[in-house]
Coordinates of C-alpha atoms and ligand atoms in Angstrom, one line a residue:
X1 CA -36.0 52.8 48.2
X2 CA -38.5 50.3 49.3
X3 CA -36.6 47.1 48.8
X4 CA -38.1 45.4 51.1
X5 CA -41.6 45.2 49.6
X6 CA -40.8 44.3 45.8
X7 CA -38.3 41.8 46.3
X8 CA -40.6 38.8 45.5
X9 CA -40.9 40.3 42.1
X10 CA -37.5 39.6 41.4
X11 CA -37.7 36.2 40.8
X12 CA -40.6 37.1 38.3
X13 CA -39.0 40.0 36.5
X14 CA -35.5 40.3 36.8
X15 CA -35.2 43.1 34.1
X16 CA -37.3 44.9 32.0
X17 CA -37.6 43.0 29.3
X18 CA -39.3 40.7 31.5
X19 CA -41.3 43.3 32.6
X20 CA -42.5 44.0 28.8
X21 CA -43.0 39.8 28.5
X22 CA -45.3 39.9 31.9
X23 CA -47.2 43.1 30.2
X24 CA -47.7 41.8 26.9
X25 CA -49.8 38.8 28.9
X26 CA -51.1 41.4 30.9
X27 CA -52.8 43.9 29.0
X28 CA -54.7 44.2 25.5
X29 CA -52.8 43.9 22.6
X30 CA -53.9 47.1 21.1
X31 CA -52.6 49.0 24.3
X32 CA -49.2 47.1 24.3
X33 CA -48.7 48.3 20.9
X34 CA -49.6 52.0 22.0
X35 CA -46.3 51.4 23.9
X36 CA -44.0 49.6 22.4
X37 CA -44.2 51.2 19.3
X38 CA -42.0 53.6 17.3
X39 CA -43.5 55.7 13.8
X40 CA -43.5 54.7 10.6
X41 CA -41.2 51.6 10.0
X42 CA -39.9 51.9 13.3
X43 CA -36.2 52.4 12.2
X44 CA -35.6 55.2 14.7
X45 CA -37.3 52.8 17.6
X46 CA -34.0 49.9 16.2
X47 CA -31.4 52.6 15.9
X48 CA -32.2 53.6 19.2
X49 CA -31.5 49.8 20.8
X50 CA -28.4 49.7 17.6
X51 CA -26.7 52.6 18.7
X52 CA -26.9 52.1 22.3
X53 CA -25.3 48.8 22.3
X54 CA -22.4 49.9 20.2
X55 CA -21.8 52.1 22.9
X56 CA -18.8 50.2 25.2
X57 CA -17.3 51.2 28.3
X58 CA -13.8 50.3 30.3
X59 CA -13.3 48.9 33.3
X60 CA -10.3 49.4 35.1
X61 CA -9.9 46.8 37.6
X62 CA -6.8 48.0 39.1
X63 CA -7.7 51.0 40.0
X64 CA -8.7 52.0 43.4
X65 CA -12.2 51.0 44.4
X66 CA -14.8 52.6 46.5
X67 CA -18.8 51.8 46.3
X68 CA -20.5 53.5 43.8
X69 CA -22.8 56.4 45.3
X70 CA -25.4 57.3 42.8
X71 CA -27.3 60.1 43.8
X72 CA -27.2 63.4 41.9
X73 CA -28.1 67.1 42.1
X74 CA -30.4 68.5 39.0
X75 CA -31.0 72.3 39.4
X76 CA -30.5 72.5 42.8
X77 CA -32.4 69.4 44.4
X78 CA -30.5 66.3 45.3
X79 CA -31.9 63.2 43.9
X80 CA -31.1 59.7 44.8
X81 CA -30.0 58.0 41.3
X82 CA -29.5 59.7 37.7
X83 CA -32.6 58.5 36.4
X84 CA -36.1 59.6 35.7
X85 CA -39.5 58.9 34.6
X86 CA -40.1 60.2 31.3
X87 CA -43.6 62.3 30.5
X88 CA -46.3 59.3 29.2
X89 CA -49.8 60.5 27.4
X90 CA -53.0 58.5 27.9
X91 CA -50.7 56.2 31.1
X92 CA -55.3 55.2 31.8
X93 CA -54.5 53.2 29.1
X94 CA -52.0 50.5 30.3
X95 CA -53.4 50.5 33.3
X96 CA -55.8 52.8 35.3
X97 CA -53.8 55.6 37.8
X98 CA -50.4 54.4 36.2
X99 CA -49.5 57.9 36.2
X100 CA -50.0 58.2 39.6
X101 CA -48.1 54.7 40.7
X102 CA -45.4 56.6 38.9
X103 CA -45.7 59.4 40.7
X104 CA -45.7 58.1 44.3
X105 CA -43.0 55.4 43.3
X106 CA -40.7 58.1 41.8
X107 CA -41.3 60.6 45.3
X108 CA -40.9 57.2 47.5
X109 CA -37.4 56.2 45.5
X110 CA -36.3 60.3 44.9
X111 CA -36.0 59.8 41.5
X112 CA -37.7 62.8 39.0
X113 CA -41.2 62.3 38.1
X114 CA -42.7 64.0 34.7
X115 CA -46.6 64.3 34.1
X116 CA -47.6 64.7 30.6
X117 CA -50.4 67.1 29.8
X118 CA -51.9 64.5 27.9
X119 CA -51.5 62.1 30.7
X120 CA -55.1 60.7 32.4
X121 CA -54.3 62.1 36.0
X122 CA -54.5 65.8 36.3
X123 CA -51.5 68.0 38.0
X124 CA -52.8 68.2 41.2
X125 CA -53.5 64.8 41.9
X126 CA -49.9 64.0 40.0
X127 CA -48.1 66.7 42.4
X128 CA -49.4 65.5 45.4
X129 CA -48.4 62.1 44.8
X130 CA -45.0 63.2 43.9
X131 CA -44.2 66.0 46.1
X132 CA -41.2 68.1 45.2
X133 CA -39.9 65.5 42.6
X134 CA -43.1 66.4 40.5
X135 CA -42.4 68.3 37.3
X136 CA -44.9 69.3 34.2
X137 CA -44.6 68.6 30.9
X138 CA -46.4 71.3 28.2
X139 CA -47.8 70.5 25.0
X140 CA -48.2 74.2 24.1
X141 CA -52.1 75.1 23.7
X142 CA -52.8 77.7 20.8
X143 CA -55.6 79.1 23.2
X144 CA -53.5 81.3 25.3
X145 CA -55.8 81.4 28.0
X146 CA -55.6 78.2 28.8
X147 CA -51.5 77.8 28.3
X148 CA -51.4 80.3 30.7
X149 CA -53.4 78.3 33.3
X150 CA -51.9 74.9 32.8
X151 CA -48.6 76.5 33.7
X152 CA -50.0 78.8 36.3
X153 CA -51.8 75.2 37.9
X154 CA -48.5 73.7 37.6
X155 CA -46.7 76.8 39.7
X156 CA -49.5 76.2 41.9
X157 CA -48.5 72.9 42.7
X158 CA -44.7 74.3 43.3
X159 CA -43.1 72.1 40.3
X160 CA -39.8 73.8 39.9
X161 CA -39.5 72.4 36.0
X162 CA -41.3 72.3 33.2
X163 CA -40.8 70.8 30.3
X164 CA -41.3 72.2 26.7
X165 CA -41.8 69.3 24.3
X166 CA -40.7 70.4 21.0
X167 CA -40.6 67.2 18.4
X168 CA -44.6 66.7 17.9
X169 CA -44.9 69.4 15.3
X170 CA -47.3 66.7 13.7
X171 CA -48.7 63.8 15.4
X172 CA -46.6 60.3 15.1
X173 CA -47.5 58.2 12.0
X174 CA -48.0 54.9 14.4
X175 CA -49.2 51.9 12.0
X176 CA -49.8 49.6 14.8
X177 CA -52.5 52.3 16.6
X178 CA -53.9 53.2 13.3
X179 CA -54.6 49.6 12.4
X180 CA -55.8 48.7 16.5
X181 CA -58.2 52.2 15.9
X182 CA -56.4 54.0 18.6
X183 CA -56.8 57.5 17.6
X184 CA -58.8 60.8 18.2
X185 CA -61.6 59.7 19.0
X186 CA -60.7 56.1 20.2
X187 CA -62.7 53.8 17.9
X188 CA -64.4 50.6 19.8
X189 CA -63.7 47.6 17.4
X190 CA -64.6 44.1 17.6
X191 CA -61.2 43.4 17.5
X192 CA -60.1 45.5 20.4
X193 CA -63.2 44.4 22.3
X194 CA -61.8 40.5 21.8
X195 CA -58.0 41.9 22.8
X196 CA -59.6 43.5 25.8
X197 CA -61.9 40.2 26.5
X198 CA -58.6 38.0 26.8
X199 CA -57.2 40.1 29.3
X200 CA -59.7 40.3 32.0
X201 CA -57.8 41.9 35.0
X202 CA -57.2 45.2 32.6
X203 CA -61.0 44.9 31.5
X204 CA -62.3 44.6 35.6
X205 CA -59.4 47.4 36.6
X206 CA -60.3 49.8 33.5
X207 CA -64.1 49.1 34.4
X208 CA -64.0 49.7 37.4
X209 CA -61.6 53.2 37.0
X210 CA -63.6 54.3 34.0
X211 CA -62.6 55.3 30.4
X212 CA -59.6 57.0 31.2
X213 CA -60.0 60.9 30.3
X214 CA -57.3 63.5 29.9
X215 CA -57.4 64.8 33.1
X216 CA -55.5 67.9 33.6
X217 CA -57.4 69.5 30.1
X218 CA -60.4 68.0 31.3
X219 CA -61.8 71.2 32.7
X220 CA -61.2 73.2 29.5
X221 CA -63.7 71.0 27.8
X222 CA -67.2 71.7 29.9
X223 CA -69.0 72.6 26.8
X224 CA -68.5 69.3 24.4
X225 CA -71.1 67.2 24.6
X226 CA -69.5 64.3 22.3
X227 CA -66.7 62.3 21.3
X228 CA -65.9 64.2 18.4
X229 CA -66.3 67.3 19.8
X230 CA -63.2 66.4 22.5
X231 CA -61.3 64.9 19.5
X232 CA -61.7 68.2 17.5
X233 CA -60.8 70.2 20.9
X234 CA -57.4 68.3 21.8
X235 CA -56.3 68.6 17.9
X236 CA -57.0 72.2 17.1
X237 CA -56.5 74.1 20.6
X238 CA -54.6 72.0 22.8
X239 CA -51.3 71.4 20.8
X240 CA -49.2 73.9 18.8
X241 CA -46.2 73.9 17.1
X242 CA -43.4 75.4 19.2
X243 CA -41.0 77.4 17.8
X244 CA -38.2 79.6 19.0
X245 CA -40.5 82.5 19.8
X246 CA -43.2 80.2 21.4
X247 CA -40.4 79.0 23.8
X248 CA -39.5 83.0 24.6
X249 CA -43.2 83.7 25.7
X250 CA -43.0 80.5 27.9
X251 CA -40.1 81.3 29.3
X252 CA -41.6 84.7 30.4
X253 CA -44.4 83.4 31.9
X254 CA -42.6 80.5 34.0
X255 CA -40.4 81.6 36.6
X256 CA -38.8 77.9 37.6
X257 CA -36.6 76.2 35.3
X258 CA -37.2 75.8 31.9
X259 CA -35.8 72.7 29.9
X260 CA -36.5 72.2 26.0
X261 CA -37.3 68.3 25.4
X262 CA -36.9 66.6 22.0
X263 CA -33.5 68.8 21.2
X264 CA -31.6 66.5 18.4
X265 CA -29.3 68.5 17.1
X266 CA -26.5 71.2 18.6
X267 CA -28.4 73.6 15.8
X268 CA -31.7 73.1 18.2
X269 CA -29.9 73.2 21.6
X270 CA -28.8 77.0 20.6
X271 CA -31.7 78.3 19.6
X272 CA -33.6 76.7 22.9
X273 CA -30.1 78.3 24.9
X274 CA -31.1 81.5 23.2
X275 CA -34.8 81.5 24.0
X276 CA -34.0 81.2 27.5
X277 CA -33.9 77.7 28.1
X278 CA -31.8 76.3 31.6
X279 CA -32.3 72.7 30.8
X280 CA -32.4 70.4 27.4
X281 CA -33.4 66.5 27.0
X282 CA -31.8 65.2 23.7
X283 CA -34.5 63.2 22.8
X284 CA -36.3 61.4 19.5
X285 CA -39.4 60.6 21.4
X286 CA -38.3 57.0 21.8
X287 CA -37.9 56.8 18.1
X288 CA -42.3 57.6 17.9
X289 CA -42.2 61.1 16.1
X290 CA -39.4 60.5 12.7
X291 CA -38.1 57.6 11.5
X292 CA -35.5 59.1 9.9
X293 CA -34.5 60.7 13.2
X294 CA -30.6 60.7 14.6
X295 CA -30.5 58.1 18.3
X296 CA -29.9 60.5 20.9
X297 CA -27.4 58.4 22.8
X298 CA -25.0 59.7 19.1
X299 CA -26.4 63.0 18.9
X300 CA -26.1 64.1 23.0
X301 CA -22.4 64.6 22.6
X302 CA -22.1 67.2 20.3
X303 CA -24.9 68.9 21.6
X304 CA -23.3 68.7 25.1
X305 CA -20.1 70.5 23.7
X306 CA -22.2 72.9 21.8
X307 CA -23.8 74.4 24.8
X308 CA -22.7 76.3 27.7
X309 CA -21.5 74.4 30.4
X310 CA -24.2 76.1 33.2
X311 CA -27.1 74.1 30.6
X312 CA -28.0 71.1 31.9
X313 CA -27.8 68.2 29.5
X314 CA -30.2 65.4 29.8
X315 CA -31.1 62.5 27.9
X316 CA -33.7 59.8 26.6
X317 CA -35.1 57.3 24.0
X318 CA -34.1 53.2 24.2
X319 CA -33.0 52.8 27.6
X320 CA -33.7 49.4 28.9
X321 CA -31.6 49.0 31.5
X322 CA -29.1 50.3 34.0
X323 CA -26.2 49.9 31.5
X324 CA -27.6 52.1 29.2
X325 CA -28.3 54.4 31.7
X326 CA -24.3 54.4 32.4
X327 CA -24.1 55.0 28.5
X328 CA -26.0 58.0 28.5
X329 CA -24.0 59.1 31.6
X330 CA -20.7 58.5 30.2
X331 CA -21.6 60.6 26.3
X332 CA -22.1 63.6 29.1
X333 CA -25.9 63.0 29.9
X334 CA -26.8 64.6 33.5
X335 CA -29.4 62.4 34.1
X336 CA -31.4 59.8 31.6
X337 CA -35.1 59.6 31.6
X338 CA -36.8 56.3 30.6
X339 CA -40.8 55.9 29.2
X340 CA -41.5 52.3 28.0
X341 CA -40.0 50.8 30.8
X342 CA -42.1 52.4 33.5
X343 CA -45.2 51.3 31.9
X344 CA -43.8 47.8 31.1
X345 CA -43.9 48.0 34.8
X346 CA -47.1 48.8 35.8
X347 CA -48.7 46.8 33.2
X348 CA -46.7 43.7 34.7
X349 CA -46.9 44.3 38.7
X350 CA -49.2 47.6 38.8
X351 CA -47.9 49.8 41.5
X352 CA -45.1 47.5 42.8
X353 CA -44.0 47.1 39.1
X354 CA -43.6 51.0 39.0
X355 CA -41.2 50.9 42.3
X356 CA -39.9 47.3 40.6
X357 CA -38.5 49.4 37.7
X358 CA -36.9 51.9 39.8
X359 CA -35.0 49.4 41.9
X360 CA -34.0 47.2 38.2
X361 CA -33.0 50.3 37.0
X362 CA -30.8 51.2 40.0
X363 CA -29.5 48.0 40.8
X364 CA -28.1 47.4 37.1
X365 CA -26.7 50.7 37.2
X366 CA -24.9 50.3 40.4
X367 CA -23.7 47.1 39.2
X368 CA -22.2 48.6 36.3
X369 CA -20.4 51.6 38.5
X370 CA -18.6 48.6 40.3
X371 CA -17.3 46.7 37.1
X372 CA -15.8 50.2 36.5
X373 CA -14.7 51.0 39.6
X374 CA -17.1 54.1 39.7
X375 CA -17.3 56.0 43.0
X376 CA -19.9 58.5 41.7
X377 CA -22.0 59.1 38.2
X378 CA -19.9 62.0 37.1
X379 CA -16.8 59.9 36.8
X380 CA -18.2 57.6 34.1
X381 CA -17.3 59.7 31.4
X382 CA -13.8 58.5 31.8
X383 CA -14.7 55.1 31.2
X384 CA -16.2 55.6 27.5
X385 CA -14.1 53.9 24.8
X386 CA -14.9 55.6 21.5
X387 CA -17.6 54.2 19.8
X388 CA -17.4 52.0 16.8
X389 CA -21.3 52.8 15.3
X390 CA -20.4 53.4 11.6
Ligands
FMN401 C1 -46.6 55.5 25.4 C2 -45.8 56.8 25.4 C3 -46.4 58.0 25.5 C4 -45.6 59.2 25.5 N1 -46.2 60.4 25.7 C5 -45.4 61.5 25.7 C6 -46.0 62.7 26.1 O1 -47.2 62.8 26.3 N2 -45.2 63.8 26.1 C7 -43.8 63.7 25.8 O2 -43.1 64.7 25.9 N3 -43.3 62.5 25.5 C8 -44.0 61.4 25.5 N4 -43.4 60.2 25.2 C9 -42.0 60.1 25.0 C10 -41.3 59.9 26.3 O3 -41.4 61.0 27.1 C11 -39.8 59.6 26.0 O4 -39.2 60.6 25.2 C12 -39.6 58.2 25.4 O5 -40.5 57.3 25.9 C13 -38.2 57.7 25.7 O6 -37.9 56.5 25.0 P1 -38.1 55.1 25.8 O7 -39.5 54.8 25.8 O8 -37.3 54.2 24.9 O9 -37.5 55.2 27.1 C14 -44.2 59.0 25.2 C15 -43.6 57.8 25.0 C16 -44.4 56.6 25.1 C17 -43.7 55.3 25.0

């Protein structure tokens, strides 16, 4: 990783949630809000952070220590730490090319990188940034046609997995973006015009880039001439609600590896097993789809012993550092993906925050394999303590 030429930012963010402080003074409030926020009341975004920290782990002191090695093999492909970057929509947001910063930064450190359909930089440019750590994550389209080319685009590239999310059957209920106008179509307001006036690097970068766009659906929308044309396009066509026999067409038309993200339950895990899934993320969306959703850090267990053992298990939603990482590790997970944190990063250093992250992340991580006298990440399942949540 390149240690070397992030280390001032230490000093200045020595974890991410001084990565989120530095981003809050660094980009408009309404898009700060776009990210930190969970649905609703946000009580699945708390029980998230809750239900992680009640999550302990043992050290054994005594026993014999080597250094922690924390690379990994997913599917096939070695990987340098257990960690990736989650699938972000409309990244142009927080700061223009984030997606791509990701990208490079995640191929540069060996760590998985997602792309989001609905992120603003299109496959291509996102796969060549990212090489052979690139995958693709698909938001269905109802318009068959064009599901068929997104994933054929995203073969094209040579991604090995996609990514099925299946937990927006409806769009999030977000208060914060409703009330900041950040919907389909954006709304200008005077109040995010004054957000975005007090925050004049974001205004010069987003000028500069442009209004960020959806870039890899971008071509599918030639014919709409206005806003609410595009708005009416990415509602109706472009998602659809996945179901079990969606995920069985999908997985006949996709000849990599399939993984099913936003799996909550061991019910849900089955039926993606069944429909031909080879991976699952237990996920709530970083608590931003139901507030009355379960945390996946106390639902990945049971779904873990629920499943055959050649499924690969992965996790997300609250992790904030390289202890929770370890968490996720020790309830089973075979690698953790994190979201916020990546864009805290940009929006605080730009493209150095992205590799900043990544070397926070892996640093805390390592630090916590040492305390338990961890020589690789499959042995920190021996250092859970049962959890004392209810
Ligand atoms: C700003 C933002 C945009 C997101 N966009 C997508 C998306 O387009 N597709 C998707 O599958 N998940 C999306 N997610 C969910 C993440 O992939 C991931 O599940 C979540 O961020 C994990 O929680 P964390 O942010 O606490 O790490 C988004 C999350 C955030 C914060």
């Amino acid at each position: 990783m390149n240690e070397a030429s992030v280390q001032h930012l230490k000093p200045l963010s020595a974890c991410v949630p001084d990565l989120k402080n530095r981003a809050r003074k660094r980009i408009p409030g309404f898009a700060f809000d776009y990210v930190e926020g969970g649905c609703n009341h946000e009580a699945a975004l708390h029980r998230n952070r809750q239900a992680l920290d009640a999550v302990q782990l043992r050290a054994d002191y005594l026993a014999p220590y080597s250094p922690p090695d924390l690379s990994t093999t997913l599917f096939g492909q070695d990987y340098a730490a257990p960690f990736g970057i989650a699938p972000l929509g409309l990244t142009g947001i927080v700061w223009p090319n984030a997606s791509l910063m990701h990208a490079r930064a995640a191929k540069k450190a060996n760590i998985p990188y997602v792309l989001s359909t609905l992120s603003t930089s299109s496959i291509e440019d996102a796969a060549a940034c990212a090489e052979d750590n690139f995958w693709f994550q698909l938001y269905p389209p109802s318009d068959l046609a064009i599901r068929a080319d997104l994933i054929k685009r995203a073969a094209d590239t040579g991604c090995k997995n996609l990514i099925v999310t299946i937990d927006v059957a409806a769009a999030g209920h977000r208060p914060k973006d409703i009330k900041n106008g950040l919907a389909i179509p954006p709304k200008i307001t005077p109040r995010s015009v004054f957000q975005s006036a007090l925050r004049p690097q974001w205004s010069i970068a987003t000028l500069k880039a442009g209004l960020p766009q959806f870039a890899s659906i971008l071509p599918y929308m030639k014919d709409l001439s206005n806003i609410q044309d595009v708005a009416n396009y990415v509602r109706n066509t472009l998602k659809d609600v996945v179901d079990e026999p969606m995920l069985r067409t999908i997985r006949d038309s996709w000849q990599g590896n399939l993984i099913v993200k936003g799996i909550n339950h061991a019910d849900d895990a089955l039926r993606a097993v069944a429909a031909g899934a080879d991976g699952l993320i237990v996920s709530n969306h970083g608590g931003r789809q139901l507030d009355a959703a379960e945390a996946s850090i106390n639902t990945i267990e049971s779904i873990k012993a629920a499943v055959p053992e050649h499924i690969v298990v992965m996790a997300d939603s609250g992790v904030e550092s390289g202890v929770d990482i370890a968490r996720f590790l020790a309830q089973g997970a075979s690698t953790v993906f994190s979201g916020r944190a990546f864009l805290y990063g940009v929006a605080a250093h730009g493209e150095a925050g992205a590799e900043h992250t990544i070397d926070i992340l892996r640093d805390e991580l390592q630090q916590v394999m040492s305390q338990l006298h961890c020589t690789d990440t499959s042995q920190i399942q021996r250092h859970k303590l049962n959890r004392n949540t209810e």
